[in-house]
GROMACS .gro file of N, CA and C in nm:
model
  330
    1UNK      N    1   2.985  12.636  16.920
    1UNK     CA    2   3.112  12.734  16.882
    1UNK      C    3   3.221  12.651  16.853
    2UNK      N    4   3.247  12.541  16.928
    2UNK     CA    5   3.329  12.442  16.907
    2UNK      C    6   3.326  12.395  16.740
    3UNK      N    7   3.195  12.356  16.722
    3UNK     CA    8   3.172  12.298  16.598
    3UNK      C    9   3.171  12.404  16.473
    4UNK      N   10   3.172  12.535  16.518
    4UNK     CA   11   3.169  12.617  16.406
    4UNK      C   12   3.325  12.639  16.367
    5UNK      N   13   3.402  12.628  16.495
    5UNK     CA   14   3.554  12.643  16.459
    5UNK      C   15   3.603  12.510  16.395
    6UNK      N   16   3.557  12.407  16.436
    6UNK     CA   17   3.605  12.278  16.374
    6UNK      C   18   3.567  12.295  16.233
    7UNK      N   19   3.426  12.356  16.188
    7UNK     CA   20   3.396  12.347  16.052
    7UNK      C   21   3.494  12.445  15.975
    8UNK      N   22   3.533  12.551  16.032
    8UNK     CA   23   3.607  12.642  15.968
    8UNK      C   24   3.734  12.596  15.966
    9UNK      N   25   3.799  12.516  16.049
    9UNK     CA   26   3.929  12.478  16.049
    9UNK      C   27   3.936  12.359  15.935
   10UNK      N   28   3.828  12.279  15.926
   10UNK     CA   29   3.821  12.181  15.819
   10UNK      C   30   3.820  12.244  15.716
   11UNK      N   31   3.750  12.365  15.647
   11UNK     CA   32   3.742  12.447  15.533
   11UNK      C   33   3.882  12.501  15.505
   12UNK      N   34   3.917  12.561  15.605
   12UNK     CA   35   4.072  12.589  15.574
   12UNK      C   36   4.164  12.494  15.554
   13UNK      N   37   4.164  12.377  15.589
   13UNK     CA   38   4.236  12.252  15.583
   13UNK      C   39   4.214  12.205  15.442
   14UNK      N   40   4.081  12.219  15.387
   14UNK     CA   41   4.047  12.170  15.245
   14UNK      C   42   4.086  12.273  15.139
   15UNK      N   43   4.092  12.387  15.183
   15UNK     CA   44   4.124  12.504  15.101
   15UNK      C   45   4.300  12.493  15.071
   16UNK      N   46   4.361  12.465  15.191
   16UNK     CA   47   4.503  12.446  15.208
   16UNK      C   48   4.522  12.336  15.125
   17UNK      N   49   4.477  12.254  15.118
   17UNK     CA   50   4.487  12.101  15.021
   17UNK      C   51   4.471  12.134  14.897
   18UNK      N   52   4.369  12.207  14.854
   18UNK     CA   53   4.341  12.232  14.733
   18UNK      C   54   4.451  12.310  14.652
   19UNK      N   55   4.506  12.424  14.738
   19UNK     CA   56   4.608  12.498  14.705
   19UNK      C   57   4.711  12.416  14.671
   20UNK      N   58   4.772  12.330  14.748
   20UNK     CA   59   4.871  12.246  14.744
   20UNK      C   60   4.857  12.156  14.643
   21UNK      N   61   4.751  12.110  14.617
   21UNK     CA   62   4.727  12.025  14.499
   21UNK      C   63   4.758  12.097  14.371
   22UNK      N   64   4.686  12.224  14.375
   22UNK     CA   65   4.709  12.305  14.269
   22UNK      C   66   4.864  12.337  14.213
   23UNK      N   67   4.921  12.350  14.323
   23UNK     CA   68   5.080  12.387  14.328
   23UNK      C   69   5.138  12.260  14.264
   24UNK      N   70   5.108  12.154  14.315
   24UNK     CA   71   5.167  12.025  14.280
   24UNK      C   72   5.149  11.997  14.137
   25UNK      N   73   5.021  12.023  14.086
   25UNK     CA   74   4.995  12.020  13.952
   25UNK      C   75   5.061  12.092  13.836
   26UNK      N   76   5.099  12.228  13.885
   26UNK     CA   77   5.173  12.319  13.822
   26UNK      C   78   5.325  12.290  13.826
   27UNK      N   79   5.349  12.190  13.915
   27UNK     CA   80   5.499  12.197  13.921
   27UNK      C   81   5.525  12.057  13.818
   28UNK      N   82   5.418  11.946  13.833
   28UNK     CA   83   5.413  11.842  13.742
   28UNK      C   84   5.404  11.900  13.591
   29UNK      N   85   5.326  11.987  13.559
   29UNK     CA   86   5.328  12.039  13.427
   29UNK      C   87   5.443  12.099  13.386
   30UNK      N   88   5.525  12.180  13.481
   30UNK     CA   89   5.650  12.244  13.446
   30UNK      C   90   5.747  12.118  13.409
   31UNK      N   91   5.736  12.022  13.523
   31UNK     CA   92   5.853  11.907  13.482
   31UNK      C   93   5.821  11.843  13.365
   32UNK      N   94   5.694  11.822  13.329
   32UNK     CA   95   5.669  11.768  13.198
   32UNK      C   96   5.696  11.838  13.089
   33UNK      N   97   5.688  11.974  13.093
   33UNK     CA   98   5.741  12.070  12.975
   33UNK      C   99   5.901  12.059  12.972
   34UNK      N  100   5.954  12.050  13.094
   34UNK     CA  101   6.110  12.066  13.094
   34UNK      C  102   6.153  11.913  13.033
   35UNK      N  103   6.074  11.823  13.051
   35UNK     CA  104   6.113  11.678  13.016
   35UNK      C  105   6.098  11.697  12.850
   36UNK      N  106   5.987  11.734  12.815
   36UNK     CA  107   5.964  11.731  12.683
   36UNK      C  108   6.091  11.819  12.598
   37UNK      N  109   6.098  11.929  12.649
   37UNK     CA  110   6.220  12.045  12.627
   37UNK      C  111   6.366  11.953  12.611
   38UNK      N  112   6.380  11.877  12.704
   38UNK     CA  113   6.508  11.785  12.711
   38UNK      C  114   6.508  11.691  12.611
   39UNK      N  115   6.404  11.618  12.592
   39UNK     CA  116   6.379  11.497  12.514
   39UNK      C  117   6.404  11.572  12.349
   40UNK      N  118   6.364  11.698  12.333
   40UNK     CA  119   6.355  11.766  12.199
   40UNK      C  120   6.512  11.796  12.174
   41UNK      N  121   6.582  11.839  12.291
   41UNK     CA  122   6.715  11.868  12.288
   41UNK      C  123   6.800  11.763  12.259
   42UNK      N  124   6.759  11.639  12.335
   42UNK     CA  125   6.856  11.513  12.296
   42UNK      C  126   6.825  11.470  12.143
   43UNK      N  127   6.700  11.489  12.093
   43UNK     CA  128   6.696  11.463  11.946
   43UNK      C  129   6.786  11.553  11.861
   44UNK      N  130   6.784  11.674  11.902
   44UNK     CA  131   6.860  11.770  11.828
   44UNK      C  132   7.017  11.737  11.843
   45UNK      N  133   7.049  11.688  11.941
   45UNK     CA  134   7.196  11.644  11.975
   45UNK      C  135   7.226  11.535  11.862
   46UNK      N  136   7.117  11.402  11.884
   46UNK     CA  137   7.158  11.313  11.767
   46UNK      C  138   7.176  11.356  11.649
   47UNK      N  139   7.084  11.424  11.627
   47UNK     CA  140   7.067  11.489  11.451
   47UNK      C  141   7.193  11.551  11.414
   48UNK      N  142   7.251  11.625  11.502
   48UNK     CA  143   7.364  11.714  11.488
   48UNK      C  144   7.480  11.608  11.485
   49UNK      N  145   7.498  11.508  11.562
   49UNK     CA  146   7.577  11.405  11.568
   49UNK      C  147   7.595  11.333  11.446
   50UNK      N  148   7.476  11.292  11.397
   50UNK     CA  149   7.465  11.200  11.287
   50UNK      C  150   7.518  11.297  11.162
   51UNK      N  151   7.491  11.448  11.145
   51UNK     CA  152   7.510  11.516  11.044
   51UNK      C  153   7.656  11.543  11.043
   52UNK      N  154   7.724  11.555  11.179
   52UNK     CA  155   7.865  11.564  11.164
   52UNK      C  156   7.935  11.443  11.112
   53UNK      N  157   7.896  11.346  11.161
   53UNK     CA  158   7.946  11.190  11.104
   53UNK      C  159   7.952  11.212  10.947
   54UNK      N  160   7.828  11.244  10.900
   54UNK     CA  161   7.813  11.241  10.760
   54UNK      C  162   7.921  11.366  10.677
   55UNK      N  163   7.905  11.457  10.778
   55UNK     CA  164   8.006  11.575  10.721
   55UNK      C  165   8.161  11.530  10.703
   56UNK      N  166   8.191  11.449  10.793
   56UNK     CA  167   8.346  11.381  10.842
   56UNK      C  168   8.370  11.285  10.741
   57UNK      N  169   8.268  11.204  10.655
   57UNK     CA  170   8.293  11.111  10.570
   57UNK      C  171   8.334  11.167  10.439
   58UNK      N  172   8.448  11.109  10.361
   58UNK     CA  173   8.458  11.167  10.230
   58UNK      C  174   8.345  11.191  10.122
   59UNK      N  175   8.336  11.271  10.070
   59UNK     CA  176   8.221  11.298   9.985
   59UNK      C  177   8.227  11.203   9.861
   60UNK      N  178   8.127  11.160   9.812
   60UNK     CA  179   8.115  11.087   9.700
   60UNK      C  180   8.162  11.139   9.577
   61UNK      N  181   8.155  11.272   9.566
   61UNK     CA  182   8.195  11.335   9.446
   61UNK      C  183   8.370  11.359   9.434
   62UNK      N  184   8.426  11.361   9.556
   62UNK     CA  185   8.571  11.343   9.575
   62UNK      C  186   8.602  11.208   9.521
   63UNK      N  187   8.543  11.109   9.562
   63UNK     CA  188   8.587  10.970   9.531
   63UNK      C  189   8.560  10.948   9.392
   64UNK      N  190   8.438  10.992   9.341
   64UNK     CA  191   8.419  11.005   9.191
   64UNK      C  192   8.514  11.071   9.110
   65UNK      N  193   8.580  11.199   9.161
   65UNK     CA  194   8.655  11.276   9.066
   65UNK      C  195   8.793  11.157   9.065
   66UNK      N  196   8.835  11.114   9.178
   66UNK     CA  197   8.958  11.049   9.178
   66UNK      C  198   8.948  10.924   9.076
   67UNK      N  199   8.819  10.859   9.071
   67UNK     CA  200   8.792  10.726   8.997
   67UNK      C  201   8.814  10.775   8.843
   68UNK      N  202   8.741  10.897   8.813
   68UNK     CA  203   8.765  10.955   8.684
   68UNK      C  204   8.914  10.980   8.631
   69UNK      N  205   8.971  11.037   8.722
   69UNK     CA  206   9.120  11.056   8.706
   69UNK      C  207   9.188  10.936   8.671
   70UNK      N  208   9.169  10.839   8.752
   70UNK     CA  209   9.218  10.706   8.739
   70UNK      C  210   9.202  10.633   8.606
   71UNK      N  211   9.078  10.646   8.558
   71UNK     CA  212   9.013  10.602   8.419
   71UNK      C  213   9.092  10.675   8.327
   72UNK      N  214   9.104  10.800   8.346
   72UNK     CA  215   9.159  10.887   8.224
   72UNK      C  216   9.310  10.825   8.215
   73UNK      N  217   9.384  10.795   8.330
   73UNK     CA  218   9.505  10.791   8.322
   73UNK      C  219   9.532  10.622   8.268
   74UNK      N  220   9.444  10.541   8.289
   74UNK     CA  221   9.432  10.428   8.245
   74UNK      C  222   9.409  10.436   8.104
   75UNK      N  223   9.315  10.500   8.040
   75UNK     CA  224   9.309  10.515   7.902
   75UNK      C  225   9.416  10.569   7.838
   76UNK      N  226   9.481  10.653   7.897
   76UNK     CA  227   9.618  10.715   7.826
   76UNK      C  228   9.715  10.602   7.814
   77UNK      N  229   9.724  10.512   7.927
   77UNK     CA  230   9.822  10.410   7.919
   77UNK      C  231   9.793  10.317   7.812
   78UNK      N  232   9.671  10.274   7.826
   78UNK     CA  233   9.627  10.162   7.721
   78UNK      C  234   9.644  10.238   7.576
   79UNK      N  235   9.631  10.362   7.553
   79UNK     CA  236   9.657  10.408   7.399
   79UNK      C  237   9.816  10.407   7.387
   80UNK      N  238   9.877  10.428   7.476
   80UNK     CA  239  10.042  10.397   7.442
   80UNK      C  240  10.083  10.270   7.454
   81UNK      N  241  10.022  10.185   7.502
   81UNK     CA  242  10.052  10.021   7.476
   81UNK      C  243   9.980   9.980   7.369
   82UNK      N  244   9.885  10.026   7.313
   82UNK     CA  245   9.840  10.003   7.172
   82UNK      C  246   9.931  10.048   7.067
   83UNK      N  247  10.000  10.151   7.085
   83UNK     CA  248  10.098  10.200   7.004
   83UNK      C  249  10.209  10.140   6.998
   84UNK      N  250  10.238  10.094   7.125
   84UNK     CA  251  10.364   9.996   7.135
   84UNK      C  252  10.360   9.870   7.055
   85UNK      N  253  10.203   9.807   7.064
   85UNK     CA  254  10.211   9.695   7.024
   85UNK      C  255  10.185   9.704   6.870
   86UNK      N  256  10.139   9.791   6.796
   86UNK     CA  257  10.147   9.816   6.695
   86UNK      C  258  10.275   9.847   6.598
   87UNK      N  259  10.371   9.914   6.688
   87UNK     CA  260  10.516   9.922   6.633
   87UNK      C  261  10.560   9.799   6.637
   88UNK      N  262  10.533   9.719   6.760
   88UNK     CA  263  10.591   9.573   6.778
   88UNK      C  264  10.563   9.497   6.657
   89UNK      N  265  10.435   9.505   6.624
   89UNK     CA  266  10.371   9.411   6.505
   89UNK      C  267  10.450   9.458   6.378
   90UNK      N  268  10.471   9.593   6.364
   90UNK     CA  269  10.533   9.661   6.237
   90UNK      C  270  10.665   9.583   6.241
   91UNK      N  271  10.750   9.627   6.330
   91UNK     CA  272  10.870   9.572   6.361
   91UNK      C  273  10.895   9.412   6.322
   92UNK      N  274  10.800   9.328   6.368
   92UNK     CA  275  10.797   9.203   6.340
   92UNK      C  276  10.781   9.150   6.199
   93UNK      N  277  10.667   9.266   6.134
   93UNK     CA  278  10.679   9.247   5.986
   93UNK      C  279  10.778   9.262   5.919
   94UNK      N  280  10.869   9.363   5.957
   94UNK     CA  281  10.979   9.394   5.897
   94UNK      C  282  11.064   9.281   5.895
   95UNK      N  283  11.105   9.229   6.008
   95UNK     CA  284  11.198   9.137   6.063
   95UNK      C  285  11.171   9.000   5.966
   96UNK      N  286  11.047   8.979   5.957
   96UNK     CA  287  11.024   8.841   5.872
   96UNK      C  288  11.025   8.881   5.719
   97UNK      N  289  11.009   8.999   5.684
   97UNK     CA  290  11.035   9.043   5.527
   97UNK      C  291  11.187   9.029   5.514
   98UNK      N  292  11.258   9.080   5.620
   98UNK     CA  293  11.405   9.075   5.581
   98UNK      C  294  11.487   8.920   5.597
   99UNK      N  295  11.412   8.845   5.680
   99UNK     CA  296  11.445   8.691   5.671
   99UNK      C  297  11.422   8.637   5.542
  100UNK      N  298  11.284   8.695   5.486
  100UNK     CA  299  11.244   8.603   5.357
  100UNK      C  300  11.356   8.650   5.267
  101UNK      N  301  11.396   8.792   5.262
  101UNK     CA  302  11.483   8.844   5.170
  101UNK      C  303  11.628   8.772   5.176
  102UNK      N  304  11.669   8.756   5.291
  102UNK     CA  305  11.794   8.674   5.314
  102UNK      C  306  11.783   8.533   5.295
  103UNK      N  307  11.668   8.475   5.313
  103UNK     CA  308  11.678   8.313   5.257
  103UNK      C  309  11.651   8.330   5.111
  104UNK      N  310  11.617   8.431   5.044
  104UNK     CA  311  11.608   8.449   4.887
  104UNK      C  312  11.757   8.462   4.857
  105UNK      N  313  11.838   8.554   4.924
  105UNK     CA  314  11.956   8.553   4.883
  105UNK      C  315  12.042   8.442   4.884
  106UNK      N  316  12.011   8.356   5.001
  106UNK     CA  317  12.099   8.241   5.029
  106UNK      C  318  12.073   8.141   4.938
  107UNK      N  319  11.945   8.148   4.889
  107UNK     CA  320  11.892   8.051   4.772
  107UNK      C  321  11.996   8.078   4.652
  108UNK      N  322  12.000   8.220   4.644
  108UNK     CA  323  12.077   8.246   4.508
  108UNK      C  324  12.212   8.237   4.500
  109UNK      N  325  12.290   8.261   4.624
  109UNK     CA  326  12.416   8.212   4.632
  109UNK      C  327  12.455   8.050   4.625
  110UNK      N  328  12.345   7.989   4.646
  110UNK     CA  329  12.388   7.833   4.652
  110UNK      C  330  12.376   7.802   4.493
   0.00000   0.00000   0.00000
């Protein structure tokens, strides 16, 4: 009788242990799934932070537009300066011609 009770208790104990092992396995699986979810969320957060940093940086197209505007302004200024140089050269030629005329007149007076 006692041996039957002992065997029955051992079987119940083994069944209880098996149930607890199954519960622990289920909890470990849930924990693993939760950790994977946390890892995925951390990756999403990192991706969003990188995207935000990129979005906050000035766009290349905006910088390119500014550079193009600067180049256009410099071209206009260059054209203006070329015109000034040409007018200066023409004025110089006129002065040289007048100087030659004056020298010719001075020679005639003498």
